[in-house]
mmCIF file of C-alpha atoms in Angstrom:
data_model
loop_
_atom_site.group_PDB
_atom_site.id
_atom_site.type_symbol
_atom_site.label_atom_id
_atom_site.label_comp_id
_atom_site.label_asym_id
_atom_site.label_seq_id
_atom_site.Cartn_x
_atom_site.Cartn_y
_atom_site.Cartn_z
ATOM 1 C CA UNK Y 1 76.992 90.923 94.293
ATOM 2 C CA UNK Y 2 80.621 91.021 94.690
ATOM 3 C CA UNK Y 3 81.625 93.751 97.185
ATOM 4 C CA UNK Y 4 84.960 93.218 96.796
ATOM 5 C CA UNK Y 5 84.608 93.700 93.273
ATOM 6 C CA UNK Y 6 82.994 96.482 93.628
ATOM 7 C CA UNK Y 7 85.289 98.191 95.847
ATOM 8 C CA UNK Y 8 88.440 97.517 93.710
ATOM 9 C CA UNK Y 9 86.929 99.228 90.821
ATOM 10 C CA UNK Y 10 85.500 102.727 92.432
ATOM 11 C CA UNK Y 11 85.183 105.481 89.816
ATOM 12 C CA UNK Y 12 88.097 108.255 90.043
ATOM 13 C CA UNK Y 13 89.254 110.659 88.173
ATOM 14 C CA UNK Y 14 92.752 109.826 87.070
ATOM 15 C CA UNK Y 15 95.022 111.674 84.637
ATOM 16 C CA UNK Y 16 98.953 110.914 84.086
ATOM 17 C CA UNK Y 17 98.848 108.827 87.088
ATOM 18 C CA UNK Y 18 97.326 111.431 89.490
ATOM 19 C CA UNK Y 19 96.485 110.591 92.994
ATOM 20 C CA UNK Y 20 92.513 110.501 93.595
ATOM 21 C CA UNK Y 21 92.199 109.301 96.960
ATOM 22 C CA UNK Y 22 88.776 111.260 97.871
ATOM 23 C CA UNK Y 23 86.597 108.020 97.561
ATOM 24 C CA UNK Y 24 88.542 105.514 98.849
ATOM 25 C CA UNK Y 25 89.047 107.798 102.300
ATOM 26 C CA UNK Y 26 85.343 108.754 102.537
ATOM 27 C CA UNK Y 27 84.792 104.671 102.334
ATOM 28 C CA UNK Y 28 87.252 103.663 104.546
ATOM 29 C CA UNK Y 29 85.814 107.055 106.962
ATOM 30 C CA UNK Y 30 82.264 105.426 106.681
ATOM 31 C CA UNK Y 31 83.547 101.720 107.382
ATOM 32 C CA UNK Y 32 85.405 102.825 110.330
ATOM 33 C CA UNK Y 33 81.926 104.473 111.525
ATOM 34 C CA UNK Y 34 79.680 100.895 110.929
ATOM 35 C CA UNK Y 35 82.211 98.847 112.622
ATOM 36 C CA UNK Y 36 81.719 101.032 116.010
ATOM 37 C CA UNK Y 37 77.983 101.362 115.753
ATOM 38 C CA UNK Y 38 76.287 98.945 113.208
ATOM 39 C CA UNK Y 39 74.760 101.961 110.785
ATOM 40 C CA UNK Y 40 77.092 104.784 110.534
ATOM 41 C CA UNK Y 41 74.963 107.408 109.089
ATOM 42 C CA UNK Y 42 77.191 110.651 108.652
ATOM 43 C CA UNK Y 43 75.903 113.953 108.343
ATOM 44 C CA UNK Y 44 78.093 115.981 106.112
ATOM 45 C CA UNK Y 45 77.976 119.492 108.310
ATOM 46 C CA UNK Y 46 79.484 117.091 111.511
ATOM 47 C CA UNK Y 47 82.166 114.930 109.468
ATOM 48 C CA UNK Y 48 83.528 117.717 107.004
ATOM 49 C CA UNK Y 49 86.133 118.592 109.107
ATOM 50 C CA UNK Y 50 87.237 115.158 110.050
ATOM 51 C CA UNK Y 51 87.332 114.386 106.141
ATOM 52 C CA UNK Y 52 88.950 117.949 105.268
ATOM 53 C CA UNK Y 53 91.731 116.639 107.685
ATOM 54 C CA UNK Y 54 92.229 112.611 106.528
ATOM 55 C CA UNK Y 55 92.645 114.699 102.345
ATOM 56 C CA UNK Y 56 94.948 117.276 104.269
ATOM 57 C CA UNK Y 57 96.938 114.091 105.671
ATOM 58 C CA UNK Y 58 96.338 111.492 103.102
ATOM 59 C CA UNK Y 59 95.370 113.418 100.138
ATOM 60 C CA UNK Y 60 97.210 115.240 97.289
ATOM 61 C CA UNK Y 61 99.007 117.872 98.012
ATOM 62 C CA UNK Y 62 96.673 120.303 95.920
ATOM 63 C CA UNK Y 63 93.880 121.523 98.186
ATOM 64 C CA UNK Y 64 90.420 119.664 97.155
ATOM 65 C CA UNK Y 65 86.627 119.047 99.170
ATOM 66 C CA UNK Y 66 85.193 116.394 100.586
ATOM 67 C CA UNK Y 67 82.156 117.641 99.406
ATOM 68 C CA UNK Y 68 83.504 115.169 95.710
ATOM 69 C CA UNK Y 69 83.398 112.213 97.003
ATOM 70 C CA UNK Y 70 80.162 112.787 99.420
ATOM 71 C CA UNK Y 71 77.976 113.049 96.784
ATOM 72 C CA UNK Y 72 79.677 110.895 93.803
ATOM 73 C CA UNK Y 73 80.579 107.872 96.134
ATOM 74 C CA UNK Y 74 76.444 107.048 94.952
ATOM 75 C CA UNK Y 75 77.413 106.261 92.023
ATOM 76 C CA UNK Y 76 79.432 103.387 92.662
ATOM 77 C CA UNK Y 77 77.011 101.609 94.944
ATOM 78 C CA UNK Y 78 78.313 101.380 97.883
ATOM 79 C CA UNK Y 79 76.924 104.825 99.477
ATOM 80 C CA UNK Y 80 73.301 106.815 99.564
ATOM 81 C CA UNK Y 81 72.827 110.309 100.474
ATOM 82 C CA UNK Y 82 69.641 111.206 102.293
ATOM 83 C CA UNK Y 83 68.436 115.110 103.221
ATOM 84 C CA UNK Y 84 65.415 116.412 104.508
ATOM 85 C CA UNK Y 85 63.314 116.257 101.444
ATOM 86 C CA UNK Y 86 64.480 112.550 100.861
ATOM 87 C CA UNK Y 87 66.542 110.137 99.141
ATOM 88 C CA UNK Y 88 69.314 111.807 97.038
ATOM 89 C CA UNK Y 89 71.973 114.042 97.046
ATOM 90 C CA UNK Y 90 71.448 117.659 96.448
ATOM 91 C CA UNK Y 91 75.251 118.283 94.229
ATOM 92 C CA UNK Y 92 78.560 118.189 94.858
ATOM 93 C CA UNK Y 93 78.828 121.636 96.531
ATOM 94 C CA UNK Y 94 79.320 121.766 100.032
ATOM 95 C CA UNK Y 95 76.722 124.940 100.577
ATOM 96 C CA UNK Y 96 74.278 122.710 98.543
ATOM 97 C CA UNK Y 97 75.291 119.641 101.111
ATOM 98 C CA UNK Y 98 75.040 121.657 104.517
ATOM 99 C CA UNK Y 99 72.055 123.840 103.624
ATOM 100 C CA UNK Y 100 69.731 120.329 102.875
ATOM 101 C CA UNK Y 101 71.076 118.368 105.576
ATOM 102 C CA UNK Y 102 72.776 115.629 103.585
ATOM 103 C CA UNK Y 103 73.085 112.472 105.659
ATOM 104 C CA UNK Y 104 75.596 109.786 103.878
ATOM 105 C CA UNK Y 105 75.775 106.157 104.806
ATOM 106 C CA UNK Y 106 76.911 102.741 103.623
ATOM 107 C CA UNK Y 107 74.485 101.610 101.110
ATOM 108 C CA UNK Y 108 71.193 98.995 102.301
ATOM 109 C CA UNK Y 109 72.600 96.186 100.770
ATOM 110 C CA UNK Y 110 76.389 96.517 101.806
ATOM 111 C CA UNK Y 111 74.950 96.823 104.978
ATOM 112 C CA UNK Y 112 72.950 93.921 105.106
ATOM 113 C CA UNK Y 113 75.786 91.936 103.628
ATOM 114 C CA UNK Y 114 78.297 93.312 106.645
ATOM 115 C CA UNK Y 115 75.996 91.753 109.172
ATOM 116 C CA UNK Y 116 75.586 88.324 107.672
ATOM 117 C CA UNK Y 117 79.446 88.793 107.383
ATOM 118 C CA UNK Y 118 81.068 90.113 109.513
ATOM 119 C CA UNK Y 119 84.861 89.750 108.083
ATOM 120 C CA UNK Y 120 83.704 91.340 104.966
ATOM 121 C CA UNK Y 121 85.004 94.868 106.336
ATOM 122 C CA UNK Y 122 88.061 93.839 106.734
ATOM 123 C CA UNK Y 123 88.592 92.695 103.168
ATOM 124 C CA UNK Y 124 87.145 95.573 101.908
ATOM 125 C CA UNK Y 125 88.986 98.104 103.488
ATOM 126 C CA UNK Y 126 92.444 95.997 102.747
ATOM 127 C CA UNK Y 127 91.549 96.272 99.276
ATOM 128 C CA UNK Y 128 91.140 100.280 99.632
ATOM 129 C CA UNK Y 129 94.408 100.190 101.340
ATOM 130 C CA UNK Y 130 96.651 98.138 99.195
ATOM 131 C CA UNK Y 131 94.493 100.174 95.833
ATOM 132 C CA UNK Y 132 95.695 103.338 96.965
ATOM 133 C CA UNK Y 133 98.042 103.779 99.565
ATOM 134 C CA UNK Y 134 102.083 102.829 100.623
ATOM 135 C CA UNK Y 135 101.784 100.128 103.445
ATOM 136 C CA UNK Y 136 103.640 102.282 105.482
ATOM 137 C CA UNK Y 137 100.513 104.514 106.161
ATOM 138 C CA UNK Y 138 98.514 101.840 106.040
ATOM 139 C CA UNK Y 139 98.200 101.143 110.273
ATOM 140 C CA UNK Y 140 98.051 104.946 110.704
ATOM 141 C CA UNK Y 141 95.284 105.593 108.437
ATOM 142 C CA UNK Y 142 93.375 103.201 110.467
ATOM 143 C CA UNK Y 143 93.969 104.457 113.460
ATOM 144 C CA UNK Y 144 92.726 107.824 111.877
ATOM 145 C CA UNK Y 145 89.114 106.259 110.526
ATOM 146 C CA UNK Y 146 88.478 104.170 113.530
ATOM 147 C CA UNK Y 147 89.261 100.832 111.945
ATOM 148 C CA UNK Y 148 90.404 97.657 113.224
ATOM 149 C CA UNK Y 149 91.816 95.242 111.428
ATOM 150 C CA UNK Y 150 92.715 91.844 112.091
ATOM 151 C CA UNK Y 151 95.196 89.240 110.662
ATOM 152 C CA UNK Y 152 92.733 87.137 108.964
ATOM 153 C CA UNK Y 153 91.507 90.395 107.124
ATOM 154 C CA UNK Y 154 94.510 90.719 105.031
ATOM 155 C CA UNK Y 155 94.333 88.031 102.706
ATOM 156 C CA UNK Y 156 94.839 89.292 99.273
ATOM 157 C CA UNK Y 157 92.322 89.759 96.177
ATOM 158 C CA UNK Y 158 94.133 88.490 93.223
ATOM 159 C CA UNK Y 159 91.519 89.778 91.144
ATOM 160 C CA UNK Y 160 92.698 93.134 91.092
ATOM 161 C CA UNK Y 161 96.266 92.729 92.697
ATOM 162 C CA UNK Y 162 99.053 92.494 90.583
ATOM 163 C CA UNK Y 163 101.730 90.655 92.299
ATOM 164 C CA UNK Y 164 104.545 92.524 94.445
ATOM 165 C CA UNK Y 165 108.095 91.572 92.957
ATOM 166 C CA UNK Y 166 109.290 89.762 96.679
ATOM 167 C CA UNK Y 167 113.442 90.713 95.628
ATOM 168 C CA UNK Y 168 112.364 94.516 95.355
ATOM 169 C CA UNK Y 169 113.709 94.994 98.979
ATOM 170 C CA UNK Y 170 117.366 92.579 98.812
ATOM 171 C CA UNK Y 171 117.309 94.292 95.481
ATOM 172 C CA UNK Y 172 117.061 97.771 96.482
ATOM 173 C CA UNK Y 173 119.042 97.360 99.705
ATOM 174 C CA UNK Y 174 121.661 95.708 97.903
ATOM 175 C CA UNK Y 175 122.205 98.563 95.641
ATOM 176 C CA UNK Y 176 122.258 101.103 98.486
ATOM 177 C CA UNK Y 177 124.910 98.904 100.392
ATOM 178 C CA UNK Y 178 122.634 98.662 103.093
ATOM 179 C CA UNK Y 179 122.128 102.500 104.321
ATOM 180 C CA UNK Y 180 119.223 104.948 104.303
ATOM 181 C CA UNK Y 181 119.904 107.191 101.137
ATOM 182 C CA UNK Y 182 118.991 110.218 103.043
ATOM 183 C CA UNK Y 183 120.797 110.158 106.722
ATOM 184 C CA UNK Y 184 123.525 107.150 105.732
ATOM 185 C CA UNK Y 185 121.850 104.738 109.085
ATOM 186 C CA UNK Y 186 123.242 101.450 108.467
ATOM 187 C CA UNK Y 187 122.328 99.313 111.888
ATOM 188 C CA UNK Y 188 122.616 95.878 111.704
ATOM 189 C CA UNK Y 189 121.611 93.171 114.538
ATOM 190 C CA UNK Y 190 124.638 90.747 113.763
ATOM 191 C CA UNK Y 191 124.294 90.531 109.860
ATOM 192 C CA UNK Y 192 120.600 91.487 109.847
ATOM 193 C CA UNK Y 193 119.885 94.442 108.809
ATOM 194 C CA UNK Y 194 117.248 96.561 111.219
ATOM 195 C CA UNK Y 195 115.453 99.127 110.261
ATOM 196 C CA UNK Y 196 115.806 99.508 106.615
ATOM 197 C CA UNK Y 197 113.397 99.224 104.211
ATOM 198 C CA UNK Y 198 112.940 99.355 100.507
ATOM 199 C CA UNK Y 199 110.606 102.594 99.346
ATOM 200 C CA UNK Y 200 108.950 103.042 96.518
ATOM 201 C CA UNK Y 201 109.277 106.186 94.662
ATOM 202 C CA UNK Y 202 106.132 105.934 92.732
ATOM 203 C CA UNK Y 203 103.931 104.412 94.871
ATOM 204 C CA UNK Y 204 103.298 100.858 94.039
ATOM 205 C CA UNK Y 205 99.731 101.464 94.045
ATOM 206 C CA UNK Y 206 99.633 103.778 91.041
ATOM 207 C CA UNK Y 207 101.692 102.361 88.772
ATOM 208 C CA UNK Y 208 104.835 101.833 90.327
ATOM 209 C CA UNK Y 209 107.148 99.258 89.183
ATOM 210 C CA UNK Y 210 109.303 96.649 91.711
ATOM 211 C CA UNK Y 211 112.040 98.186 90.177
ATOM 212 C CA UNK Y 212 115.478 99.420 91.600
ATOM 213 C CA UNK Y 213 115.100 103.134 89.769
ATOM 214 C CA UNK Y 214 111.934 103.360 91.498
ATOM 215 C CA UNK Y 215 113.429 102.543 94.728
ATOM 216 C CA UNK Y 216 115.478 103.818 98.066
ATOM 217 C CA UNK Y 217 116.677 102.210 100.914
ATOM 218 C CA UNK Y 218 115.615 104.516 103.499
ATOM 219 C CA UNK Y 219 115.201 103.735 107.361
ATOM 220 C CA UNK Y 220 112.401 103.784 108.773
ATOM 221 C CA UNK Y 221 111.436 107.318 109.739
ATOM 222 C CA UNK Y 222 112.726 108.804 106.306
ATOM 223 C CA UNK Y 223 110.719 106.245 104.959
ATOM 224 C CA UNK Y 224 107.618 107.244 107.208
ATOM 225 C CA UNK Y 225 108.388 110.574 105.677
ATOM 226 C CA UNK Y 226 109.088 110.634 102.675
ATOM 227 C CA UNK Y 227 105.579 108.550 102.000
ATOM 228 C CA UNK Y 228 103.793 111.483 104.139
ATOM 229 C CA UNK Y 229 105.318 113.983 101.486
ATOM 230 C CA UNK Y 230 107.895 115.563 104.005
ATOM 231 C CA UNK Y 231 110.957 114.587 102.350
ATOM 232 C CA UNK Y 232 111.194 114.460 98.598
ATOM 233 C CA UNK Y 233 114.012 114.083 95.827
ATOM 234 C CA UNK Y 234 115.276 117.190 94.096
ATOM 235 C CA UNK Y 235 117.366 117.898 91.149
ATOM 236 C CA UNK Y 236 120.182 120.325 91.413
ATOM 237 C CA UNK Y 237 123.699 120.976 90.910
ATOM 238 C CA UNK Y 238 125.563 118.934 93.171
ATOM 239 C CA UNK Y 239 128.435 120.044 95.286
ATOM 240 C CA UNK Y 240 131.569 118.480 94.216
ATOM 241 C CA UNK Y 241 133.016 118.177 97.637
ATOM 242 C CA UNK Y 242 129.327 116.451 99.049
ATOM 243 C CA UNK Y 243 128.353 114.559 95.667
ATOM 244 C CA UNK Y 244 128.143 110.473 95.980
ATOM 245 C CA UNK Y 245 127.084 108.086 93.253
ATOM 246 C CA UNK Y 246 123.713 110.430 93.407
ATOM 247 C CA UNK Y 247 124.936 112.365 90.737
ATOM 248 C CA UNK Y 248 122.682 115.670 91.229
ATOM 249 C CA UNK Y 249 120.150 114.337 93.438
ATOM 250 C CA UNK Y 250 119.369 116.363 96.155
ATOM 251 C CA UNK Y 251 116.735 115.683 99.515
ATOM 252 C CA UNK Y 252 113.853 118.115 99.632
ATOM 253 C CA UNK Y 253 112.227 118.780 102.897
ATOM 254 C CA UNK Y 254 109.047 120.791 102.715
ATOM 255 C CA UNK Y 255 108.305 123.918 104.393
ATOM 256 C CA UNK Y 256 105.329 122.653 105.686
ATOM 257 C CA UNK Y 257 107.097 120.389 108.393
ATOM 258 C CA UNK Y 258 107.499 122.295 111.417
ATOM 259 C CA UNK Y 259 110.017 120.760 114.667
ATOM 260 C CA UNK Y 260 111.436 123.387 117.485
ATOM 261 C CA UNK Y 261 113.200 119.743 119.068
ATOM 262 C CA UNK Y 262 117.314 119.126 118.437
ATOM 263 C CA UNK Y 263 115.777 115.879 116.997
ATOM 264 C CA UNK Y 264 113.544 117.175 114.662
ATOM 265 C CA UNK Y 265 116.167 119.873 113.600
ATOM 266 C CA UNK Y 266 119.243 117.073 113.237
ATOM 267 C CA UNK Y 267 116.865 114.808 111.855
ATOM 268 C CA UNK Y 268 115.048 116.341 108.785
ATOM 269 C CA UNK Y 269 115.547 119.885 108.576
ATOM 270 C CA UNK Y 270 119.363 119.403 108.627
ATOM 271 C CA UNK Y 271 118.637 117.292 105.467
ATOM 272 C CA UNK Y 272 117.422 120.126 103.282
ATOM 273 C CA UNK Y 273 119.841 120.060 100.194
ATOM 274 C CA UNK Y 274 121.842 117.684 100.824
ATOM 275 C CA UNK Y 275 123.283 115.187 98.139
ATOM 276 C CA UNK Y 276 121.207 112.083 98.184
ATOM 277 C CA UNK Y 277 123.395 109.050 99.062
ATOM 278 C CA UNK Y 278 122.825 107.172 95.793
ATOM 279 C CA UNK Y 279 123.459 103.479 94.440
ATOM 280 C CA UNK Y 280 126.715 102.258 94.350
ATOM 281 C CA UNK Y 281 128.198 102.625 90.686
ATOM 282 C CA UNK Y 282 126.430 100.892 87.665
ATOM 283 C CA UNK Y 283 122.964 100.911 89.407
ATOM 284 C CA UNK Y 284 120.563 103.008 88.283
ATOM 285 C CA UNK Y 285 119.356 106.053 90.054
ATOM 286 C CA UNK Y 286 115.828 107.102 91.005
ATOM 287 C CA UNK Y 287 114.144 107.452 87.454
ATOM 288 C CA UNK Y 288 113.463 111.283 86.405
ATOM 289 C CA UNK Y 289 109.884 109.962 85.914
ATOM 290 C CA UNK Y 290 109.218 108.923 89.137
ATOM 291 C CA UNK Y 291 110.626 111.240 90.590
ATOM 292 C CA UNK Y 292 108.598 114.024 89.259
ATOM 293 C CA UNK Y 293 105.621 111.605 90.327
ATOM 294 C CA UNK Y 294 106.331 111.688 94.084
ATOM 295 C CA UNK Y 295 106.701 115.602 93.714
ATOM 296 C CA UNK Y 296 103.527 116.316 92.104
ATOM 297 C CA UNK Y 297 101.741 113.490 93.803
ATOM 298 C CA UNK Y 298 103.179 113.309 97.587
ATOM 299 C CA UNK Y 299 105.833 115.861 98.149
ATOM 300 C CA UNK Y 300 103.903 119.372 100.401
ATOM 301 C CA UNK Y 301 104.544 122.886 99.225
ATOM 302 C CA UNK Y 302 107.543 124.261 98.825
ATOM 303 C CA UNK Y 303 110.782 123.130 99.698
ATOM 304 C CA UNK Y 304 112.851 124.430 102.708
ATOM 305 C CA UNK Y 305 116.604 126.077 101.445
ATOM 306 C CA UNK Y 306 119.740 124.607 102.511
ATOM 307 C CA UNK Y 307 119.888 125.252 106.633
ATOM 308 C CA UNK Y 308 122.079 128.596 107.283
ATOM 309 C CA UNK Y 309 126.276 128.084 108.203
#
């Protein structure tokens, strides 16, 4: 049996290239529990609110229940359910799930084949990673499951990767003349550029092309950021005496992100509104259809309104 395989290919609902990460974080939840104590049996009343947190954090931003994946995650074969009266899950509802009991766990064989193999984890959450998250949360989102990961686990799995376009970032930070599109940082060590990186609009993991209208060259907090859904891209009138090469792109920053600290204040709230600092003329801007992509997909709540003064 090919776990790897089998991981790649996890059933989720998808529509217009919505984000479904409710199996994939349950799994990676559940590896991070075998690698600390060789079974990781979860009962679902004493990890709901540890997985009600990781969708919070990692999820879409419409609200959803770990309940989902706790009982469908079966039907991929990688996961039983267990209650008091037995094998099997009692339903996807999470009254149904606390009332019986239901105990979740890695499945026998998966288990068995973790043992005799130890790196096997490691591959197999890499694959979750790279299937359905930016690899700027990917460290993070360990830390938050309780994985470790080594080198040696991140060797690709061609099978189901299709192949990164290795210009996107000279590409993208060409066309930004080197500075973050939000703040304008533009640090260089000698001629090497520090702290800048290329960011995908659409995340590459659902669709999104190596391509420069899906991309901003962002440092590496707005980066961190904008991938968490605190800082977006807006369309609005621009002001004539503010507008760039942007055209009417403007940075959203949610209303969800709260800072009391002059850095958090100067940092991102100060950024609500503002023009976006676009590509330099003939390159083509953020695509209208990614854009709405990251703000139905990533992008929390509302947006904050232009600070007062």
């Amino acid at each position: 049996m090919d776990w790897l395989e089998r991981t790649a290919k996890l059933r989720q609902w998808t529509r217009s290239g919505a984000r479904a990460p409710h199996k994939p974080l349950l799994f990676l939840y559940a590896l991070g529990r075998f690698q600390r104590d060789g079974e990781g049996e979860l009962r679902y009343s004493a990890v709901e609110g540890d997985l009600k947190r990781l969708l919070a954090e990692y999820g879409p931003p419409n609200r959803t229940t770990p309940a989902y994946p706790f009982h469908h995650l079966v039907t991929d074969g990688v996961w039983e359910v267990r209650t008091h009266r037995g094998p099997g899950s009692p339903g996807s509802g999470v009254r149904e799930l606390r009332a019986a009991g239901a105990r979740g766990r890695l499945a026998p064989q998966l288990r068995a084949a973790l043992r005799r193999e130890p790196s096997l984890l490691g591959r197999m959450a890499r694959v979750l990673l790279d299937l359905s998250f930016p690899p700027s949360l990917h460290g993070e989102l360990c830390e938050a499951v309780g994985l470790e990961l080594g080198p040696a686990e991140s060797e690709a799995f061609p099978a189901v990767r299709r192949q990164r376009d290795r210009r996107m970032r000279e590409l993208v930070l060409t066309a930004y003349e080197y500075r973050c599109a939000f703040c304008g940082y533009d640090g260089r060590i000698g001629t090497v550029p520090v702290g800048l990186e290329a960011a995908h609009v659409r995340w590459w993991a659902f669709g999104g092309p190596d391509e420069v209208d899906n991309g901003l060259c962002l440092c590496s907090l707005h980066h961190k950021l904008f991938d968490k859904g605190v800082l977006g891209i807006g369309w609005g009138s621009p002001r004539s005496s503010e507008a760039e090469s942007g055209g009417s792109h403007r940075i959203l920053v949610s209303q969800r992100f709260v800072g009391h600290s002059p850095a958090a204040r100067a940092h991102v709230i100060a950024l609500a509104d503002r023009p976006l600092i676009g590509p330099q003329p003939g390159v083509r801007p953020v695509a209208a259809a990614h854009r709405s992509w990251h703000a139905g997909q990533v992008f929390h709540g509302s947006p904050r309104p232009a600070p007062a003064g």
